[in-house]
Amino acid sequence: MLQIGILPEALMDLRLKQHIVKSIQASEIEEILLHFSKSMNTIDSEEELLWDMVKNCISILDFEDAVIYLMDESGNFLIQKAALGPKSPDGKELINALKIPLGSGVTGKVAQTGLPIVINDTRLEPEYIQDDTFRLSELAVPILLEGKVIGVIDSENSSVDYFTDQHLRILNAVASIYSGQIARLRAENKAKKEQFERWKVQQRIYRMQMEAISAQLSPHFVFNSLNAIQHYILLEDKRKSLRFLSIFGKLLRYFLGQIHQESVLVRDEIQMLDWYLQLQKLRYEEKFVYDIEEHRVDSLPTSKIPAVVVQSLIENLLEEHINQSQGNLKIKALFSIKEFEVHFKVQLEIPENECESQSKSEYFKELTPWEDYVKLINEIRPYQIKSQVKQEKSENGHCLKVVELIFPNLM
């Protein structure tokens, strides 16, 4: 038996290299390679690992040439990644790295079949692919991971019949040991990537929550509401003052209660929307009228939809057109619940001459578009909220803007 403990220093001796190749038993090969594999656990990149393979492992075989190929992401090509010999004189970079199609040449066949190939005389091999120079012998073994070829170790020699069964066994063992290390690295990288993706999702959720708070409790909304309350107090209109204050308080409690909620009950959103439009009606008085309809809400009381979107959509539409309204602005909202979907449809009826007016409120210019909330929610959750916006003519010839959202029923 070889003394593994002194192997790294002894391997520098050429005679011992020859002894390893010719004399060691198959059972000893993996033991020797496992000894080398201990240092691999500190390697944290595939590129570094492949160079370690040729420098610290394959180099002990005293090959003229050895090249490591890895399969590309498409699975259609082998790409040279590391080499020992003329392909890498400085042992750090490859010269003219080849890209070989799957099934092409000796290495391509090994990658395609998953079986090693020994060529005793390349002059008799019609599909031999010359790399840096023509050589007479070739040995190629697959690097397998979970039964699939992920790469190939290929070596060539100037002599005929150079490669032996012992060379084949050793390279197979090398491929096996390094395959395990590649599996480790890929598992670690996958875990890091998944952790990073989870972090990004959490950041998006946090951003959405902050934007939701900003939208629902914006200084502009709160300031205008308090101004309206003050206005009615100064007019000594006690009834409207108390009504405004009551609705404003209910909305604040609702918004604050939903800050950390990603989904809300449809029936609660309907109530919120009614409060919100009542409040705006008290502010803008005769500038608009509204109507809210619902279908099957009572029969499916646990139905939920993503938060924020409904209020954002209504606020966007109202503030876009309220400035130019002469009292003919009509808003109709319809909630329709199905087993797996919730449909929310908003119709905004506007006189033709006000439809495309550019006189938008300053507050509207500061609003986050409702489409941004839909896009953000679809990015961080597999909801796939669908939206459709169209413009039609109403029966009385007015401009009719229609926005329809289809939410998943999150009950």
Coordinates of C-alpha atoms in Angstrom, one line a residue:
M1 CA 0.0 0.0 0.0
L2 CA 1.1 3.6 -0.7
Q3 CA 1.7 5.9 2.3
I4 CA -1.0 8.5 1.7
G5 CA 0.3 10.8 4.4
I6 CA 3.5 11.5 2.5
L7 CA 2.0 11.4 -1.0
P8 CA 2.0 15.2 -1.9
E9 CA 5.8 15.5 -1.5
A10 CA 6.6 12.1 -3.0
L11 CA 4.5 12.7 -6.1
M12 CA 7.0 15.3 -7.3
D13 CA 9.2 12.3 -8.1
L14 CA 8.8 11.1 -11.6
R15 CA 9.5 7.4 -10.7
L16 CA 6.7 7.5 -8.2
K17 CA 4.4 9.0 -10.8
Q18 CA 5.1 6.0 -13.0
H19 CA 4.7 3.6 -10.1
I20 CA 1.2 5.1 -9.4
V21 CA 0.1 4.6 -12.9
K22 CA 1.5 1.1 -13.4
S23 CA 1.4 -0.5 -10.0
I24 CA -1.4 0.7 -7.7
Q25 CA -4.5 -1.4 -7.5
A26 CA -7.9 -0.1 -8.5
S27 CA -9.0 -0.1 -4.8
E28 CA -6.2 2.3 -4.0
I29 CA -7.0 4.9 -6.7
E30 CA -10.1 6.4 -5.1
E31 CA -8.3 6.4 -1.7
I32 CA -5.4 8.5 -3.2
L33 CA -7.8 10.9 -4.9
L34 CA -9.9 11.3 -1.8
H35 CA -6.8 12.4 0.0
F36 CA -6.4 15.2 -2.5
S37 CA -10.1 16.0 -2.3
K38 CA -9.8 17.3 1.3
S39 CA -8.3 20.5 0.0
M40 CA -11.1 21.0 -2.5
N41 CA -13.6 21.8 0.2
T42 CA -12.2 25.3 0.5
I43 CA -12.6 26.0 -3.3
D44 CA -15.6 28.2 -4.0
S45 CA -15.8 28.4 -7.8
E46 CA -16.1 25.8 -10.6
E47 CA -13.4 27.5 -12.6
E48 CA -10.9 27.3 -9.7
L49 CA -12.0 23.6 -9.1
L50 CA -11.3 22.7 -12.7
W51 CA -7.8 24.2 -12.7
D52 CA -7.2 22.4 -9.4
M53 CA -8.1 19.2 -11.2
V54 CA -5.5 19.6 -13.9
K55 CA -2.8 21.1 -11.7
N56 CA -3.0 19.0 -8.6
C57 CA -4.5 15.7 -9.8
I58 CA -4.1 15.0 -13.5
S59 CA -0.6 16.4 -13.4
I60 CA 0.6 13.4 -11.3
L61 CA -0.1 11.2 -14.4
D62 CA 2.6 13.0 -16.3
F63 CA 0.4 13.4 -19.4
E64 CA 1.6 15.5 -22.4
D65 CA -1.8 17.1 -22.6
A66 CA -5.1 17.1 -20.7
V67 CA -8.2 19.3 -21.3
I68 CA -11.3 19.7 -19.1
Y69 CA -14.6 20.4 -20.9
L70 CA -17.9 21.5 -19.4
M71 CA -21.3 21.3 -21.0
D72 CA -22.8 24.8 -21.8
E73 CA -26.2 25.8 -20.4
S74 CA -28.0 24.8 -23.6
G75 CA -26.6 21.2 -23.3
N76 CA -25.6 21.3 -26.9
F77 CA -21.9 22.2 -26.7
L78 CA -18.7 21.3 -24.8
I79 CA -16.5 24.2 -23.9
Q80 CA -12.9 23.9 -22.9
K81 CA -12.4 25.3 -19.4
A82 CA -9.0 24.2 -18.1
A83 CA -6.0 22.5 -19.5
L84 CA -2.6 20.9 -18.7
G85 CA 0.2 21.2 -21.4
P86 CA 0.5 23.3 -24.5
K87 CA -3.1 24.5 -24.3
S88 CA -2.2 26.4 -21.2
P89 CA 1.6 27.2 -21.0
D90 CA 1.2 29.5 -18.0
G91 CA -1.3 27.1 -16.2
K92 CA -3.8 30.0 -15.8
E93 CA -5.4 30.7 -19.2
L94 CA -6.4 28.7 -22.2
I95 CA -5.2 29.4 -25.7
N96 CA -7.9 29.3 -28.4
A97 CA -10.5 27.4 -26.3
L98 CA -12.6 25.1 -28.4
K99 CA -16.4 24.8 -28.5
I100 CA -17.4 21.3 -29.6
P101 CA -20.9 20.3 -30.6
L102 CA -22.5 17.4 -28.8
G103 CA -21.8 14.2 -30.7
S104 CA -18.9 15.7 -32.7
G105 CA -15.4 14.2 -32.4
V106 CA -14.2 11.9 -29.6
T107 CA -15.2 14.3 -26.7
G108 CA -18.5 15.0 -28.3
K109 CA -19.3 11.3 -28.5
V110 CA -18.4 10.7 -24.9
A111 CA -20.6 13.6 -23.9
Q112 CA -23.5 12.2 -26.0
T113 CA -23.2 8.6 -24.8
G114 CA -21.8 9.0 -21.3
L115 CA -19.2 6.3 -22.0
P116 CA -15.4 6.6 -22.0
I117 CA -13.5 6.2 -25.2
V118 CA -9.8 5.1 -25.7
I119 CA -8.3 5.7 -29.2
N120 CA -5.1 3.8 -29.8
D121 CA -4.4 5.4 -33.1
T122 CA -6.1 8.7 -34.1
R123 CA -5.1 8.2 -37.7
L124 CA -7.8 5.5 -37.9
E125 CA -10.4 7.7 -36.2
P126 CA -12.2 9.7 -39.0
E127 CA -13.9 12.0 -36.5
Y128 CA -10.8 12.9 -34.6
I129 CA -10.6 16.7 -34.0
Q130 CA -7.2 18.2 -34.0
D131 CA -6.7 20.9 -31.3
D132 CA -3.3 22.6 -30.9
T133 CA -1.4 19.8 -32.6
F134 CA -2.0 16.3 -34.1
R135 CA -1.4 13.4 -31.6
L136 CA -1.7 9.7 -32.0
S137 CA -3.5 8.5 -28.9
E138 CA -6.6 9.9 -27.1
L139 CA -8.5 9.1 -23.9
A140 CA -11.8 10.8 -23.0
V141 CA -14.0 10.0 -19.9
P142 CA -17.3 11.6 -19.0
I143 CA -17.8 13.7 -15.8
L144 CA -21.2 12.5 -14.6
L145 CA -23.6 14.2 -12.2
E146 CA -26.8 12.4 -11.2
G147 CA -26.5 10.2 -14.2
K148 CA -26.1 13.1 -16.7
V149 CA -22.9 14.2 -18.5
I150 CA -21.8 17.7 -17.4
G151 CA -18.3 17.5 -18.8
V152 CA -15.5 15.5 -20.3
I153 CA -11.8 14.9 -19.3
D154 CA -9.8 14.5 -22.5
S155 CA -6.1 13.6 -22.9
E156 CA -3.9 13.0 -25.9
N157 CA -0.4 11.7 -26.4
S158 CA 2.1 11.7 -29.3
S159 CA 2.7 7.9 -29.1
V160 CA 0.5 5.1 -30.4
D161 CA -1.2 2.9 -27.9
Y162 CA -0.2 5.1 -25.0
F163 CA -3.2 4.9 -22.8
T164 CA -3.8 1.9 -20.6
D165 CA -6.7 0.5 -18.6
Q166 CA -5.0 1.9 -15.5
H167 CA -5.1 5.4 -17.0
L168 CA -8.8 4.9 -17.7
R169 CA -9.5 3.8 -14.2
I170 CA -7.6 6.7 -12.7
L171 CA -9.4 9.3 -14.9
N172 CA -12.7 7.8 -14.1
A173 CA -11.9 8.1 -10.4
V174 CA -10.8 11.7 -10.9
A175 CA -14.0 12.5 -12.8
S176 CA -16.0 10.9 -10.0
I177 CA -14.3 12.8 -7.2
Y178 CA -14.5 16.2 -8.9
S179 CA -18.1 15.6 -10.0
G180 CA -18.9 15.4 -6.3
Q181 CA -17.1 18.7 -5.7
I182 CA -18.9 20.3 -8.6
A183 CA -22.2 19.0 -7.2
R184 CA -21.3 20.7 -3.8
L185 CA -20.5 24.0 -5.5
R186 CA -23.7 24.0 -7.6
A187 CA -25.8 23.2 -4.6
E188 CA -24.1 26.0 -2.6
N189 CA -24.6 28.4 -5.5
K190 CA -28.2 27.4 -5.9
A191 CA -28.8 27.9 -2.2
K192 CA -27.2 31.3 -2.3
K193 CA -29.2 32.3 -5.4
E194 CA -32.4 31.2 -3.8
Q195 CA -31.6 33.1 -0.6
F196 CA -30.8 36.2 -2.7
E197 CA -34.1 35.8 -4.6
R198 CA -36.0 35.5 -1.3
W199 CA -34.3 38.6 -0.1
K200 CA -35.3 40.5 -3.3
V201 CA -38.9 39.3 -2.9
Q202 CA -38.9 40.6 0.7
Q203 CA -37.5 43.9 -0.4
R204 CA -40.2 44.2 -3.1
I205 CA -42.9 43.3 -0.5
Y206 CA -41.4 46.0 1.9
R207 CA -41.4 48.5 -1.0
M208 CA -45.0 47.7 -1.9
Q209 CA -46.1 48.0 1.8
M210 CA -44.3 51.4 2.1
E211 CA -45.9 52.6 -1.2
A212 CA -49.3 51.4 0.0
I213 CA -49.0 53.3 3.2
S214 CA -47.8 56.4 1.3
A215 CA -50.7 56.1 -1.1
Q216 CA -53.4 55.5 1.4
L217 CA -52.1 57.9 4.1
S218 CA -50.5 60.5 1.9
P219 CA -50.0 63.9 3.4
H220 CA -52.0 65.4 0.6
F221 CA -55.0 63.1 1.4
V222 CA -54.8 63.7 5.1
F223 CA -54.2 67.5 4.8
N224 CA -57.2 67.9 2.4
S225 CA -59.4 65.8 4.6
L226 CA -58.6 67.9 7.6
N227 CA -59.0 71.1 5.6
A228 CA -62.5 69.9 4.6
I229 CA -63.4 69.2 8.2
Q230 CA -62.2 72.7 9.1
H231 CA -64.2 74.2 6.3
Y232 CA -67.4 72.6 7.6
I233 CA -66.6 73.6 11.1
L234 CA -66.1 77.3 10.1
L235 CA -69.4 77.1 8.2
E236 CA -70.9 75.8 11.4
D237 CA -72.3 72.8 9.5
K238 CA -72.2 70.4 12.4
R239 CA -73.8 67.5 10.5
K240 CA -71.3 67.5 7.7
S241 CA -68.4 68.1 10.0
L242 CA -69.3 65.1 12.1
R243 CA -70.1 62.9 9.1
F244 CA -66.7 63.8 7.4
L245 CA -64.8 63.2 10.7
S246 CA -66.6 59.9 11.2
I247 CA -65.8 58.6 7.7
F248 CA -62.3 59.9 7.8
G249 CA -61.7 58.1 11.1
K250 CA -63.1 54.8 9.7
L251 CA -60.8 55.1 6.7
L252 CA -57.8 55.7 8.8
R253 CA -58.5 52.7 11.0
Y254 CA -59.0 50.6 8.0
F255 CA -55.8 51.7 6.3
L256 CA -53.8 51.3 9.4
G257 CA -55.3 47.8 10.0
Q258 CA -54.3 46.7 6.5
I259 CA -50.7 48.0 6.6
H260 CA -49.1 44.5 6.9
Q261 CA -51.8 42.6 5.0
E262 CA -51.1 41.4 1.5
S263 CA -54.7 40.4 0.9
V264 CA -58.1 41.8 2.1
L265 CA -61.7 40.6 2.1
V266 CA -63.6 41.7 -0.9
R267 CA -66.5 42.8 1.3
D268 CA -64.1 45.0 3.4
E269 CA -62.7 46.6 0.2
I270 CA -66.3 47.4 -0.9
Q271 CA -66.9 49.1 2.4
M272 CA -63.6 50.9 2.2
L273 CA -64.4 52.1 -1.4
D274 CA -67.8 53.4 -0.3
W275 CA -66.2 55.3 2.6
Y276 CA -63.5 56.7 0.3
L277 CA -66.0 57.9 -2.3
Q278 CA -68.3 59.3 0.4
L279 CA -65.4 61.4 1.7
Q280 CA -64.5 62.6 -1.8
K281 CA -68.1 63.4 -2.4
L282 CA -68.1 65.6 0.7
R283 CA -65.0 67.3 -0.6
Y284 CA -65.9 67.8 -4.2
E285 CA -69.7 68.0 -3.6
E286 CA -71.6 68.1 -6.9
K287 CA -68.6 67.4 -9.2
F288 CA -69.3 63.7 -9.4
V289 CA -71.7 60.9 -8.6
Y290 CA -70.9 57.3 -7.9
D291 CA -72.5 53.9 -7.7
I292 CA -71.1 50.6 -6.3
E293 CA -72.6 47.3 -7.3
E294 CA -71.8 43.8 -6.1
H295 CA -72.5 40.3 -7.3
R296 CA -72.3 37.1 -5.2
V297 CA -70.3 38.8 -2.4
D298 CA -72.6 37.5 0.3
S299 CA -72.5 33.9 -1.1
L300 CA -68.7 33.9 -1.0
P301 CA -67.9 36.0 2.1
T302 CA -64.3 34.7 2.6
S303 CA -63.2 35.9 -0.9
K304 CA -60.0 37.9 -0.8
I305 CA -58.0 40.0 -3.3
P306 CA -54.6 41.7 -3.1
A307 CA -54.6 44.9 -1.1
V308 CA -54.1 48.5 -2.4
V309 CA -55.1 48.1 -6.0
V310 CA -58.8 49.0 -5.8
Q311 CA -58.2 52.2 -3.9
S312 CA -55.3 53.2 -6.1
L313 CA -57.3 52.6 -9.3
I314 CA -60.3 54.7 -8.1
E315 CA -58.1 57.5 -6.8
N316 CA -56.1 57.6 -10.1
L317 CA -59.3 57.8 -12.2
L318 CA -61.0 60.4 -10.0
E319 CA -58.0 62.7 -9.6
E320 CA -57.2 62.6 -13.3
H321 CA -60.6 64.1 -14.2
I322 CA -62.0 65.9 -11.2
N323 CA -60.3 69.2 -12.0
Q324 CA -62.2 69.8 -15.2
S325 CA -65.5 68.3 -14.1
Q326 CA -68.6 70.5 -14.3
G327 CA -70.7 68.0 -12.4
N328 CA -71.2 65.4 -15.1
L329 CA -68.5 62.9 -13.9
K330 CA -70.0 59.5 -13.1
I331 CA -68.2 56.6 -11.5
K332 CA -69.7 53.1 -11.5
A333 CA -67.8 50.2 -9.7
L334 CA -68.9 46.6 -10.0
F335 CA -67.5 43.7 -7.9
S336 CA -68.3 40.2 -9.3
I337 CA -67.1 37.1 -7.4
K338 CA -66.6 33.7 -9.0
E339 CA -65.1 30.6 -7.4
F340 CA -61.5 31.2 -8.5
E341 CA -61.6 34.8 -9.6
V342 CA -62.8 38.3 -8.5
H343 CA -63.8 40.7 -11.3
F344 CA -63.6 44.4 -10.6
K345 CA -64.9 46.8 -13.2
V346 CA -64.8 50.6 -13.1
Q347 CA -66.7 52.8 -15.6
L348 CA -65.9 56.5 -15.7
E349 CA -68.4 58.5 -17.8
I350 CA -67.1 61.9 -18.8
P351 CA -68.5 64.6 -21.2
E352 CA -66.8 64.5 -24.5
N353 CA -65.2 67.9 -24.2
E354 CA -63.6 66.9 -20.8
C355 CA -62.4 63.4 -21.8
E356 CA -58.9 64.4 -23.1
S357 CA -58.4 67.6 -21.0
Q358 CA -54.8 68.1 -19.8
S359 CA -56.0 70.0 -16.7
K360 CA -55.1 67.4 -14.1
S361 CA -54.8 68.1 -10.4
E362 CA -51.3 68.5 -8.9
Y363 CA -52.1 65.6 -6.5
F364 CA -52.8 63.4 -9.5
K365 CA -49.3 64.1 -10.8
E366 CA -47.8 62.8 -7.5
L367 CA -49.8 59.6 -7.5
T368 CA -48.3 56.2 -8.2
P369 CA -50.1 54.8 -11.2
W370 CA -52.3 51.9 -10.3
E371 CA -50.7 49.8 -13.0
D372 CA -47.4 50.0 -11.0
Y373 CA -49.0 48.2 -8.1
V374 CA -50.4 45.5 -10.3
K375 CA -47.0 45.0 -11.9
L376 CA -45.2 44.9 -8.6
I377 CA -47.7 42.4 -7.1
N378 CA -47.4 40.1 -10.1
E379 CA -43.6 40.2 -9.8
I380 CA -43.5 39.1 -6.2
R381 CA -46.5 36.8 -6.1
P382 CA -47.8 34.2 -8.6
Y383 CA -51.2 36.0 -8.8
Q384 CA -51.1 37.2 -12.4
I385 CA -53.7 39.9 -12.0
K386 CA -55.1 40.7 -15.4
S387 CA -56.1 44.2 -16.5
Q388 CA -57.9 45.7 -19.5
V389 CA -58.3 49.4 -20.3
K390 CA -60.6 50.6 -23.1
Q391 CA -62.5 53.7 -24.1
E392 CA -66.0 53.6 -25.5
K393 CA -69.0 55.8 -26.2
S394 CA -71.8 55.8 -23.6
E395 CA -75.5 55.7 -24.7
N396 CA -75.8 59.5 -24.4
G397 CA -72.6 60.1 -26.4
H398 CA -70.3 60.7 -23.5
C399 CA -66.7 59.4 -23.3
L400 CA -66.7 56.1 -21.3
K401 CA -63.4 54.9 -19.8
V402 CA -63.6 51.3 -18.7
V403 CA -61.0 49.5 -16.6
E404 CA -61.4 45.9 -15.7
L405 CA -59.2 43.9 -13.3
I406 CA -59.3 40.2 -12.8
F407 CA -57.9 39.1 -9.4
P408 CA -57.3 35.5 -8.2
N409 CA -59.8 34.6 -5.5
L410 CA -57.5 34.3 -2.5
M411 CA -60.0 32.9 0.0

